[in-house]
Amino acid sequence: MTLFRTFYSVLILQAVLTLVMVHAQDDQSGFISIDCGIAEGSTYTDDKTGINYVSDAGFIDSGKNQEILSAYKFNTLDFQLKTLRSFPENTRNCYTLKPKQGKGNRYLIRARFMYGNYDFKSLTPEFDLYLGNDKWSRVSVGSSTIDNEIIHLTSSNYIYVCLVNIGLGNPFISALELRLLDNTMYADGLRSLNLFLRKNYGASEIVRYADDKYDRKWNPVANISGLTDVQTSSPVSLGSSTKEKVPSKVMSTAIKTTNTSFDFVSSWKSTNETDEFFIYVHFAEIETLKINETRQFNIYINDVYRDGPLSPLDHTTSTYFFRANNATSYELAVSSTRNSTLPAIINAMEIYNPIRLQQQQTEDQDATTMWSIKSTYGLKRNWQGDPCVPRDSVWDGINCSNNVADNLRIISMNLSFSGLSGEIAPALANLTMIQSLDLSNNNLTGSVPKFLASLDSLKILKLEGNNFTGPLPAELLEKAKKGLLLSIEDSGDQDGDACHTGSCNNDTRKKVVIAVTTSTIFVLLAIFTVLWIIKRRKTQDPSKREDFIGPTNPRFTYSEVKKITDNFSNVIGKGGFGTVFSGLIGDTRAAVKMLSESSAQGYKEFQAEVSLLMSVHHKNITSLVGYCDEGSHKGIIYEYMANGNLRTHLFDGSRNVLSWKKRLQIGYDAAQGLEYMHHGCTPPIVHRDVKCSNILLNENLQAKLADFGLSKAFTNGDATHVSTIIAGTPGYLDPEYYIKNRLTEKSDVYSFGIVLLELITGRPAISTDISVIHWVKSMVEKGSVENIIDPRLQGGFEFNTAWKVVELAVTCADRSSVKRPTMKDVVMELKNCLDGAKPNNLNQNMSLSFESMEGPNLR
Ligand SMILES: *[C@@H]1O[C@H](CO)[C@@H](O)[C@H](O)[C@H]1NC(C)=O
Ligand SMILES: *[C@@H]1O[C@H](CO)[C@@H](O)[C@H](O)[C@H]1NC(C)=O
Ligand SMILES: *[C@@H]1O[C@H](CO)[C@@H](O)[C@H](O)[C@H]1NC(C)=O
Ligand SMILES: *[C@@H]1O[C@H](CO)[C@@H](O)[C@H](O)[C@H]1NC(C)=O
Ligand SMILES: *[C@@H]1O[C@H](CO)[C@@H](O)[C@H](O)[C@H]1NC(C)=O
Ligand SMILES: *[C@@H]1O[C@H](CO)[C@@H](O)[C@H](O)[C@H]1NC(C)=O
Ligand SMILES: *[C@@H]1O[C@H](CO)[C@@H](O)[C@H](O)[C@H]1NC(C)=O
Ligand SMILES: *[C@@H]1O[C@H](CO)[C@@H](O)[C@H](O)[C@H]1NC(C)=O
Ligand SMILES: *[C@@H]1O[C@H](CO)[C@@H](O)[C@H](O)[C@H]1NC(C)=O
Ligand SMILES: *[C@@H]1O[C@H](CO)[C@@H](O)[C@H](O)[C@H]1NC(C)=O
Ligand SMILES: *[C@@H]1O[C@H](CO)[C@@H](O)[C@H](O)[C@H]1NC(C)=O
């Protein structure tokens, strides 16, 4: 309640302040008055009008300040016209006006041009003037002043006045003025009114501010032969039939014909028959009529009667409005009626061309955000005009929605490598339709704000390569669960310590990216939970922090592990080195592999695996959540892989048959994990135990490599192989390695070939004393290739791709390591198969080794 009252009184206070301001404003509060080309930051009050002008520097980034030649600076020239801003560079240059009264208002916008041979070329340019994305007018500059004026009902808080080079000289502008009009004025339809002419009859000089509080420029027309100028010293008031608020000063002069036999005629030409004209004629009786005198007249346009008979009211303004089109020349006649004893009179007239502006603009909220971001980060980009229009010059680094009807929304922004510093701008919270936001590789600091999580459409968020501090907001992680793809450094290891084993190349060391997808979110959650636990523990008992790998390891105590696994109650697997349990860290499921206490031999593998997983991060490699190393209790905590290992899906009487496509995808996933180990890490890592049971599947059947107990990194960069004691699993073991005791990445390629064959055939690596590779080769030799494919698929595969994969698998499992492809090749080939695209030819060695098996029925 108190809160509400406070809020309410703030509102009232604001309203009062606004009112006070409106009253105290000297009536220029609805004005933006820009003198283009004067020194940045300068302001002045114009002698003639009392209007306060400012420099244009705050409204535009581009262009050059210029001054007209002194020969043109005659005394009567408006001060604003003596300088100008010229635009020799961009095709399109835009002023951004943001009137504080905002959208939904009618504004008069006036652009003024005075060439004055500023460039010593004596060549007057021609260019286009735009309001946002809509062409307003072509400007053909002559030797004298040109004014372009439009009355514009805005649908946006931003008004962009753009000058567009059309190859006929550099655009320039001398002054830009915006005036807030009363909303009832010129309220005929929603079109914008481009001023054609505005005349003040009988006047000897221009009337504008402050006589006209809307600062319309009323041009004098007097001393016309055959016409008599008349004027009054009494004020002329506004009648009920006028909404245009023509000032008294304008109405107090008029012209009349010499006698009633003459009509007053005004004529003009149209450059295009389709142009429409809106004509406002203003009348007031400013002569004192005798009792037996009447002034009465009709109005004709192109000899067609339009209104009358009418008699102007004494010192009271009446406005008559007409539309006209479909002609090349027009004649408006004010013609006395027979009854009239006095000749026709006219005080003022305005003619406009209505133009329909599409006014498609960026939604204000998004535009505001963009301008705010531009200024917050001091971006020096050519960001000008509306961010999203015209569609062919959208601001660099953003993409906008494609709708036709509504205002445009920003749907993606990429400000990577833009040198941004400071915190993430709160203004970003207002880009409510954004789907992809890339702020990576800047110098951003501070914490990652939680408002990013409330951007409902956000699907991609890249933040890596910055210097953020603190944990990620839980809301963001929650959102990542629902599909946000988030990339940011693992904040657990800001520096390179995790890579002390030397297994990451420089690139990945700096950007250890955790891709958070639906499938891997719980890993991140787990990591952060763990980090939090560690942090808490650190503060509780710093002495306990004796580390075995790095300073910020996700190390768990045995009692924590006991708690996580609910006292080791849920066994999900048994392996060579121990038992695997399911556990819960917070709400996140994890897999805990405990080494059997008797197995002293497993400790080295345990150590190898932990340090390797700490330094390797890839979507197709199971992530480490933590580990436990307390006396004889040694365990590794991994992300939970809901679908277990590939082996159970292929062979162990699994009822659900993996589809052909799924098998390809699994092969592709696993290949990518291996490719990363071989080619993404320096020095490369050889897994040494690639097999179906070491390929785990998450709830989406995304495959990840696991079990790195045997993995070895090549510590010496020059070595192409290392000699080790033979390890691995029979059936998958590289025969060359077995014979020569030489370990290379190609050994993994061999094993991977066997895995691929298992995927294809549904037969295990070794069954009833024939290995799958020999079986496949024998089938090929018999020419019965179709029978190679797992019969459980019941023909549900595409023959050509299947053949490609068989070929690839057999090549991988070639006895000679040099003939095997690299994992890079394998990934590419599998991708092609997945895409259904025609696979590239593998290198010649591979094709050769398989040539003999090619039968006529194979392709
Ligand atoms: C009209 O003519 C009179 C007399 O020649 C002159 O004083 C006045 O300035 C003229 N007005 C205009 C607007 O030219
Ligand atoms: C109007 O003036 C013209 C010449 O100035 C004259 O010929 C004509 O008779 C006049 N008409 C009237 C009704 O006074
Ligand atoms: C007249 O205007 C119409 C519609 O704006 C345009 O299509 C046409 O080309 C114009 N004609 C000329 C002669 O400018
Ligand atoms: C109007 O009345 C005045 C006398 O009051 C007279 O001089 C004038 O001619 C009359 N005008 C007309 C048009 O009747
Ligand atoms: C334009 O004028 C011509 C005759 O001048 C007429 O036939 C035609 O119907 C008019 N079109 C419109 C749209 O008024
Ligand atoms: C002109 O005057 C006559 C007689 O005074 C009157 O009957 C008629 O209605 C008047 N016409 C107009 C258009 O006012
Ligand atoms: C905008 O869309 C294009 C084409 O889809 C894409 O290439 C570009 O990366 C996108 N830009 C941003 C900032 O997302
Ligand atoms: C952003 O742009 C960079 C290149 O400047 C590119 O590498 C990166 O993929 C882009 N980000 C997104 C999300 O498209
Ligand atoms: C961060 O700032 C430093 C200097 O302040 C600069 O050398 C470095 O290039 C910046 N990094 C990025 C990614 O902009
Ligand atoms: C978001 O926009 C609203 C108005 O649309 C504004 O009041 C608010 O200050 C903006 N938020 C930020 C963080 O700029
Ligand atoms: C991040 O901050 C550290 C120290 O605070 C600094 O050494 C490093 O250069 C910063 N990185 C970037 C990209 O600015």
mmCIF file of N, CA and C in Angstrom, residues 332-422:
data_model
loop_
_atom_site.group_PDB
_atom_site.id
_atom_site.type_symbol
_atom_site.label_atom_id
_atom_site.label_comp_id
_atom_site.label_asym_id
_atom_site.label_seq_id
_atom_site.Cartn_x
_atom_site.Cartn_y
_atom_site.Cartn_z
ATOM 1 N N LEU A 332 -7.700 27.892 -59.449
ATOM 2 C CA LEU A 332 -8.697 28.081 -58.401
ATOM 3 C C LEU A 332 -9.225 29.502 -58.546
ATOM 4 N N ALA A 333 -10.540 29.624 -58.655
ATOM 5 C CA ALA A 333 -11.127 30.947 -58.848
ATOM 6 C C ALA A 333 -12.047 31.283 -57.699
ATOM 7 N N VAL A 334 -11.917 32.524 -57.200
ATOM 8 C CA VAL A 334 -12.836 33.047 -56.198
ATOM 9 C C VAL A 334 -13.657 34.096 -56.934
ATOM 10 N N SER A 335 -14.943 33.792 -57.107
ATOM 11 C CA SER A 335 -15.741 34.564 -58.050
ATOM 12 C C SER A 335 -16.951 35.173 -57.354
ATOM 13 N N SER A 336 -17.082 36.498 -57.422
ATOM 14 C CA SER A 336 -18.178 37.197 -56.749
ATOM 15 C C SER A 336 -19.509 36.756 -57.331
ATOM 16 N N THR A 337 -20.509 36.650 -56.480
ATOM 17 C CA THR A 337 -21.851 36.330 -56.971
ATOM 18 C C THR A 337 -22.505 37.615 -57.477
ATOM 19 N N ARG A 338 -23.640 37.457 -58.117
ATOM 20 C CA ARG A 338 -24.359 38.638 -58.626
ATOM 21 C C ARG A 338 -24.734 39.572 -57.487
ATOM 22 N N ASN A 339 -25.132 38.994 -56.357
ATOM 23 C CA ASN A 339 -25.604 39.795 -55.226
ATOM 24 C C ASN A 339 -24.487 40.566 -54.549
ATOM 25 N N SER A 340 -23.227 40.163 -54.818
ATOM 26 C CA SER A 340 -22.122 40.767 -54.094
ATOM 27 C C SER A 340 -21.885 42.190 -54.572
ATOM 28 N N THR A 341 -21.781 43.106 -53.625
ATOM 29 C CA THR A 341 -21.471 44.482 -53.992
ATOM 30 C C THR A 341 -19.981 44.722 -53.915
ATOM 31 N N LEU A 342 -19.272 43.805 -53.230
ATOM 32 C CA LEU A 342 -17.832 43.978 -53.052
ATOM 33 C C LEU A 342 -17.090 42.876 -53.805
ATOM 34 N N PRO A 343 -15.891 43.162 -54.255
ATOM 35 C CA PRO A 343 -15.134 42.157 -55.007
ATOM 36 C C PRO A 343 -14.638 41.025 -54.116
ATOM 37 N N ALA A 344 -14.190 39.955 -54.737
ATOM 38 C CA ALA A 344 -13.683 38.789 -54.015
ATOM 39 C C ALA A 344 -12.417 39.150 -53.249
ATOM 40 N N ILE A 345 -12.237 38.424 -52.172
ATOM 41 C CA ILE A 345 -11.081 38.677 -51.312
ATOM 42 C C ILE A 345 -10.466 37.321 -50.927
ATOM 43 N N ILE A 346 -9.183 37.308 -50.663
ATOM 44 C CA ILE A 346 -8.552 36.072 -50.165
ATOM 45 C C ILE A 346 -7.410 36.459 -49.235
ATOM 46 N N ASN A 347 -7.316 35.765 -48.105
ATOM 47 C CA ASN A 347 -6.300 36.112 -47.109
ATOM 48 C C ASN A 347 -5.067 35.213 -47.181
ATOM 49 N N ALA A 348 -5.314 33.906 -47.316
ATOM 50 C CA ALA A 348 -4.170 32.994 -47.330
ATOM 51 C C ALA A 348 -4.574 31.687 -47.981
ATOM 52 N N MET A 349 -3.598 30.983 -48.507
ATOM 53 C CA MET A 349 -3.886 29.689 -49.117
ATOM 54 C C MET A 349 -2.697 28.752 -48.922
ATOM 55 N N GLU A 350 -3.027 27.495 -48.685
ATOM 56 C CA GLU A 350 -1.969 26.467 -48.600
ATOM 57 C C GLU A 350 -2.349 25.320 -49.523
ATOM 58 N N ILE A 351 -1.365 24.791 -50.230
ATOM 59 C CA ILE A 351 -1.610 23.620 -51.076
ATOM 60 C C ILE A 351 -0.556 22.560 -50.730
ATOM 61 N N TYR A 352 -1.041 21.354 -50.541
ATOM 62 C CA TYR A 352 -0.150 20.229 -50.210
ATOM 63 C C TYR A 352 -0.376 19.077 -51.173
ATOM 64 N N ASN A 353 0.656 18.291 -51.346
ATOM 65 C CA ASN A 353 0.492 17.005 -52.020
ATOM 66 C C ASN A 353 0.478 15.930 -50.942
ATOM 67 N N PRO A 354 -0.630 15.223 -50.808
ATOM 68 C CA PRO A 354 -0.635 14.129 -49.833
ATOM 69 C C PRO A 354 0.209 12.981 -50.367
ATOM 70 N N ILE A 355 1.049 12.432 -49.533
ATOM 71 C CA ILE A 355 1.801 11.251 -49.970
ATOM 72 C C ILE A 355 1.642 10.164 -48.927
ATOM 73 N N ARG A 356 1.523 8.968 -49.444
ATOM 74 C CA ARG A 356 1.345 7.854 -48.517
ATOM 75 C C ARG A 356 2.709 7.294 -48.164
ATOM 76 N N LEU A 357 3.056 7.423 -46.901
ATOM 77 C CA LEU A 357 4.322 6.867 -46.447
ATOM 78 C C LEU A 357 4.029 5.539 -45.764
ATOM 79 N N GLN A 358 4.794 4.530 -46.144
ATOM 80 C CA GLN A 358 4.574 3.208 -45.548
ATOM 81 C C GLN A 358 4.902 3.250 -44.057
ATOM 82 N N GLN A 359 5.852 4.103 -43.750
ATOM 83 C CA GLN A 359 6.302 4.241 -42.360
ATOM 84 C C GLN A 359 6.663 2.912 -41.739
ATOM 85 N N GLN A 360 7.245 2.030 -42.531
ATOM 86 C CA GLN A 360 7.695 0.803 -41.888
ATOM 87 C C GLN A 360 9.012 1.096 -41.193
ATOM 88 N N GLN A 361 9.010 0.903 -39.920
ATOM 89 C CA GLN A 361 10.183 1.213 -39.127
ATOM 90 C C GLN A 361 10.446 0.106 -38.128
ATOM 91 N N THR A 362 11.579 0.222 -37.498
ATOM 92 C CA THR A 362 11.887 -0.684 -36.406
ATOM 93 C C THR A 362 10.990 -0.323 -35.228
ATOM 94 N N GLU A 363 10.484 -1.335 -34.567
ATOM 95 C CA GLU A 363 9.706 -1.109 -33.358
ATOM 96 C C GLU A 363 10.521 -0.190 -32.424
ATOM 97 N N ASP A 364 9.830 0.809 -31.883
ATOM 98 C CA ASP A 364 10.531 1.815 -31.071
ATOM 99 C C ASP A 364 11.414 1.226 -29.984
ATOM 100 N N GLN A 365 10.852 0.254 -29.303
ATOM 101 C CA GLN A 365 11.573 -0.349 -28.186
ATOM 102 C C GLN A 365 12.927 -0.892 -28.658
ATOM 103 N N ASP A 366 12.915 -1.519 -29.838
ATOM 104 C CA ASP A 366 14.158 -2.074 -30.375
ATOM 105 C C ASP A 366 15.078 -0.968 -30.865
ATOM 106 N N ALA A 367 14.485 0.040 -31.519
ATOM 107 C CA ALA A 367 15.306 1.143 -32.008
ATOM 108 C C ALA A 367 15.974 1.843 -30.838
ATOM 109 N N THR A 368 15.203 2.067 -29.781
ATOM 110 C CA THR A 368 15.759 2.722 -28.590
ATOM 111 C C THR A 368 16.936 1.915 -28.056
ATOM 112 N N THR A 369 16.744 0.610 -28.006
ATOM 113 C CA THR A 369 17.821 -0.242 -27.517
ATOM 114 C C THR A 369 19.061 -0.099 -28.392
ATOM 115 N N MET A 370 18.853 -0.096 -29.696
ATOM 116 C CA MET A 370 20.004 -0.001 -30.599
ATOM 117 C C MET A 370 20.748 1.323 -30.418
ATOM 118 N N TRP A 371 19.999 2.404 -30.314
ATOM 119 C CA TRP A 371 20.664 3.706 -30.114
ATOM 120 C C TRP A 371 21.378 3.733 -28.784
ATOM 121 N N SER A 372 20.740 3.114 -27.810
ATOM 122 C CA SER A 372 21.349 3.086 -26.492
ATOM 123 C C SER A 372 22.638 2.254 -26.506
ATOM 124 N N ILE A 373 22.606 1.135 -27.205
ATOM 125 C CA ILE A 373 23.802 0.290 -27.295
ATOM 126 C C ILE A 373 24.909 1.029 -28.040
ATOM 127 N N LYS A 374 24.498 1.716 -29.080
ATOM 128 C CA LYS A 374 25.494 2.459 -29.863
ATOM 129 C C LYS A 374 26.208 3.467 -28.969
ATOM 130 N N SER A 375 25.448 4.155 -28.140
ATOM 131 C CA SER A 375 26.103 5.171 -27.319
ATOM 132 C C SER A 375 26.782 4.555 -26.099
ATOM 133 N N THR A 376 26.168 3.529 -25.496
ATOM 134 C CA THR A 376 26.788 2.898 -24.325
ATOM 135 C C THR A 376 28.192 2.393 -24.649
ATOM 136 N N TYR A 377 28.309 1.734 -25.788
ATOM 137 C CA TYR A 377 29.602 1.133 -26.119
ATOM 138 C C TYR A 377 30.431 2.022 -27.035
ATOM 139 N N GLY A 378 29.917 3.214 -27.324
ATOM 140 C CA GLY A 378 30.661 4.127 -28.192
ATOM 141 C C GLY A 378 31.022 3.491 -29.521
ATOM 142 N N LEU A 379 30.079 2.748 -30.086
ATOM 143 C CA LEU A 379 30.371 2.037 -31.330
ATOM 144 C C LEU A 379 30.569 3.014 -32.484
ATOM 145 N N LYS A 380 31.617 2.820 -33.201
ATOM 146 C CA LYS A 380 31.929 3.716 -34.310
ATOM 147 C C LYS A 380 31.546 3.070 -35.637
ATOM 148 N N ARG A 381 30.391 2.457 -35.675
ATOM 149 C CA ARG A 381 29.960 1.817 -36.915
ATOM 150 C C ARG A 381 29.124 2.789 -37.707
ATOM 151 N N ASN A 382 28.901 2.455 -38.959
ATOM 152 C CA ASN A 382 27.989 3.281 -39.748
ATOM 153 C C ASN A 382 26.562 2.866 -39.421
ATOM 154 N N TRP A 383 26.207 3.109 -38.190
ATOM 155 C CA TRP A 383 24.860 2.828 -37.741
ATOM 156 C C TRP A 383 24.084 4.127 -37.808
ATOM 157 N N GLN A 384 23.264 4.283 -38.829
ATOM 158 C CA GLN A 384 22.463 5.488 -38.900
ATOM 159 C C GLN A 384 21.146 5.189 -39.576
ATOM 160 N N GLY A 385 20.213 6.091 -39.335
ATOM 161 C CA GLY A 385 18.884 5.861 -39.850
ATOM 162 C C GLY A 385 18.210 4.763 -39.064
ATOM 163 N N ASP A 386 17.151 4.257 -39.621
ATOM 164 C CA ASP A 386 16.429 3.203 -38.932
ATOM 165 C C ASP A 386 17.252 1.916 -38.950
ATOM 166 N N PRO A 387 17.331 1.210 -37.808
ATOM 167 C CA PRO A 387 18.152 -0.006 -37.787
ATOM 168 C C PRO A 387 17.744 -1.044 -38.836
ATOM 169 N N CYS A 388 16.441 -1.203 -39.063
ATOM 170 C CA CYS A 388 15.988 -2.310 -39.916
ATOM 171 C C CYS A 388 15.592 -1.909 -41.335
ATOM 172 N N VAL A 389 15.437 -0.643 -41.606
ATOM 173 C CA VAL A 389 15.075 -0.243 -42.964
ATOM 174 C C VAL A 389 16.023 0.843 -43.445
ATOM 175 N N PRO A 390 16.193 0.969 -44.776
ATOM 176 C CA PRO A 390 15.664 0.053 -45.776
ATOM 177 C C PRO A 390 16.256 -1.342 -45.635
ATOM 178 N N ARG A 391 15.516 -2.308 -46.153
ATOM 179 C CA ARG A 391 15.898 -3.697 -45.935
ATOM 180 C C ARG A 391 17.268 -4.034 -46.511
ATOM 181 N N ASP A 392 17.698 -3.276 -47.510
ATOM 182 C CA ASP A 392 19.005 -3.582 -48.097
ATOM 183 C C ASP A 392 20.146 -2.860 -47.371
ATOM 184 N N SER A 393 19.816 -2.059 -46.368
ATOM 185 C CA SER A 393 20.931 -1.497 -45.598
ATOM 186 C C SER A 393 20.615 -1.527 -44.120
ATOM 187 N N VAL A 394 20.252 -2.728 -43.678
ATOM 188 C CA VAL A 394 20.045 -2.961 -42.254
ATOM 189 C C VAL A 394 21.366 -2.725 -41.533
ATOM 190 N N TRP A 395 21.298 -2.230 -40.333
ATOM 191 C CA TRP A 395 22.520 -1.970 -39.574
ATOM 192 C C TRP A 395 23.397 -3.215 -39.543
ATOM 193 N N ASP A 396 24.642 -2.977 -39.760
ATOM 194 C CA ASP A 396 25.643 -4.025 -39.725
ATOM 195 C C ASP A 396 25.627 -4.727 -38.357
ATOM 196 N N GLY A 397 25.468 -6.047 -38.377
ATOM 197 C CA GLY A 397 25.512 -6.789 -37.113
ATOM 198 C C GLY A 397 24.151 -7.159 -36.558
ATOM 199 N N ILE A 398 23.087 -6.784 -37.249
ATOM 200 C CA ILE A 398 21.766 -7.217 -36.787
ATOM 201 C C ILE A 398 20.967 -7.783 -37.952
ATOM 202 N N ASN A 399 19.990 -8.579 -37.622
ATOM 203 C CA ASN A 399 18.989 -9.018 -38.588
ATOM 204 C C ASN A 399 17.624 -8.705 -38.010
ATOM 205 N N CYS A 400 16.678 -8.438 -38.904
ATOM 206 C CA CYS A 400 15.355 -8.020 -38.446
ATOM 207 C C CYS A 400 14.302 -8.993 -38.944
ATOM 208 N N SER A 401 13.159 -8.922 -38.301
ATOM 209 C CA SER A 401 12.038 -9.765 -38.703
ATOM 210 C C SER A 401 11.605 -9.394 -40.108
ATOM 211 N N ASN A 402 10.859 -10.296 -40.700
ATOM 212 C CA ASN A 402 10.564 -10.154 -42.124
ATOM 213 C C ASN A 402 9.129 -9.737 -42.405
ATOM 214 N N ASN A 403 8.425 -9.314 -41.364
ATOM 215 C CA ASN A 403 7.006 -9.037 -41.539
ATOM 216 C C ASN A 403 6.781 -7.821 -42.427
ATOM 217 N N VAL A 404 5.628 -7.768 -43.027
ATOM 218 C CA VAL A 404 5.323 -6.681 -43.941
ATOM 219 C C VAL A 404 4.468 -5.629 -43.241
ATOM 220 N N ALA A 405 3.537 -6.095 -42.443
ATOM 221 C CA ALA A 405 2.541 -5.187 -41.886
ATOM 222 C C ALA A 405 3.055 -4.406 -40.683
ATOM 223 N N ASP A 406 3.597 -5.086 -39.715
ATOM 224 C CA ASP A 406 3.944 -4.418 -38.469
ATOM 225 C C ASP A 406 5.310 -3.772 -38.528
ATOM 226 N N ASN A 407 5.619 -3.106 -37.457
ATOM 227 C CA ASN A 407 6.974 -2.603 -37.326
ATOM 228 C C ASN A 407 7.937 -3.772 -37.190
ATOM 229 N N LEU A 408 9.174 -3.500 -37.537
ATOM 230 C CA LEU A 408 10.151 -4.575 -37.598
ATOM 231 C C LEU A 408 10.808 -4.786 -36.242
ATOM 232 N N ARG A 409 11.144 -6.027 -36.014
ATOM 233 C CA ARG A 409 11.793 -6.375 -34.750
ATOM 234 C C ARG A 409 13.194 -6.909 -35.029
ATOM 235 N N ILE A 410 14.056 -6.675 -34.085
ATOM 236 C CA ILE A 410 15.416 -7.195 -34.224
ATOM 237 C C ILE A 410 15.426 -8.629 -33.723
ATOM 238 N N ILE A 411 15.855 -9.546 -34.595
ATOM 239 C CA ILE A 411 15.821 -10.955 -34.205
ATOM 240 C C ILE A 411 17.209 -11.533 -33.983
ATOM 241 N N SER A 412 18.235 -10.841 -34.471
ATOM 242 C CA SER A 412 19.560 -11.333 -34.113
ATOM 243 C C SER A 412 20.547 -10.189 -34.082
ATOM 244 N N MET A 413 21.545 -10.348 -33.255
ATOM 245 C CA MET A 413 22.579 -9.328 -33.143
ATOM 246 C C MET A 413 23.910 -10.026 -32.957
ATOM 247 N N ASN A 414 24.883 -9.611 -33.727
ATOM 248 C CA ASN A 414 26.221 -10.199 -33.601
ATOM 249 C C ASN A 414 27.212 -9.070 -33.394
ATOM 250 N N LEU A 415 27.612 -8.884 -32.159
ATOM 251 C CA LEU A 415 28.598 -7.847 -31.855
ATOM 252 C C LEU A 415 29.899 -8.497 -31.393
ATOM 253 N N SER A 416 30.173 -9.691 -31.935
ATOM 254 C CA SER A 416 31.440 -10.312 -31.558
ATOM 255 C C SER A 416 32.582 -9.508 -32.153
ATOM 256 N N PHE A 417 33.704 -9.523 -31.483
ATOM 257 C CA PHE A 417 34.898 -8.799 -31.924
ATOM 258 C C PHE A 417 34.597 -7.315 -32.191
ATOM 259 N N SER A 418 33.800 -6.700 -31.351
ATOM 260 C CA SER A 418 33.463 -5.293 -31.572
ATOM 261 C C SER A 418 34.131 -4.388 -30.553
ATOM 262 N N GLY A 419 35.027 -4.962 -29.750
ATOM 263 C CA GLY A 419 35.742 -4.140 -28.784
ATOM 264 C C GLY A 419 34.841 -3.571 -27.700
ATOM 265 N N LEU A 420 33.721 -4.237 -27.427
ATOM 266 C CA LEU A 420 32.833 -3.741 -26.376
ATOM 267 C C LEU A 420 33.525 -3.898 -25.027
ATOM 268 N N SER A 421 33.398 -2.894 -24.191
ATOM 269 C CA SER A 421 33.914 -3.055 -22.840
ATOM 270 C C SER A 421 32.874 -2.572 -21.856
ATOM 271 N N GLY A 422 33.105 -2.869 -20.597
ATOM 272 C CA GLY A 422 32.104 -2.565 -19.584
ATOM 273 C C GLY A 422 31.163 -3.745 -19.433
#
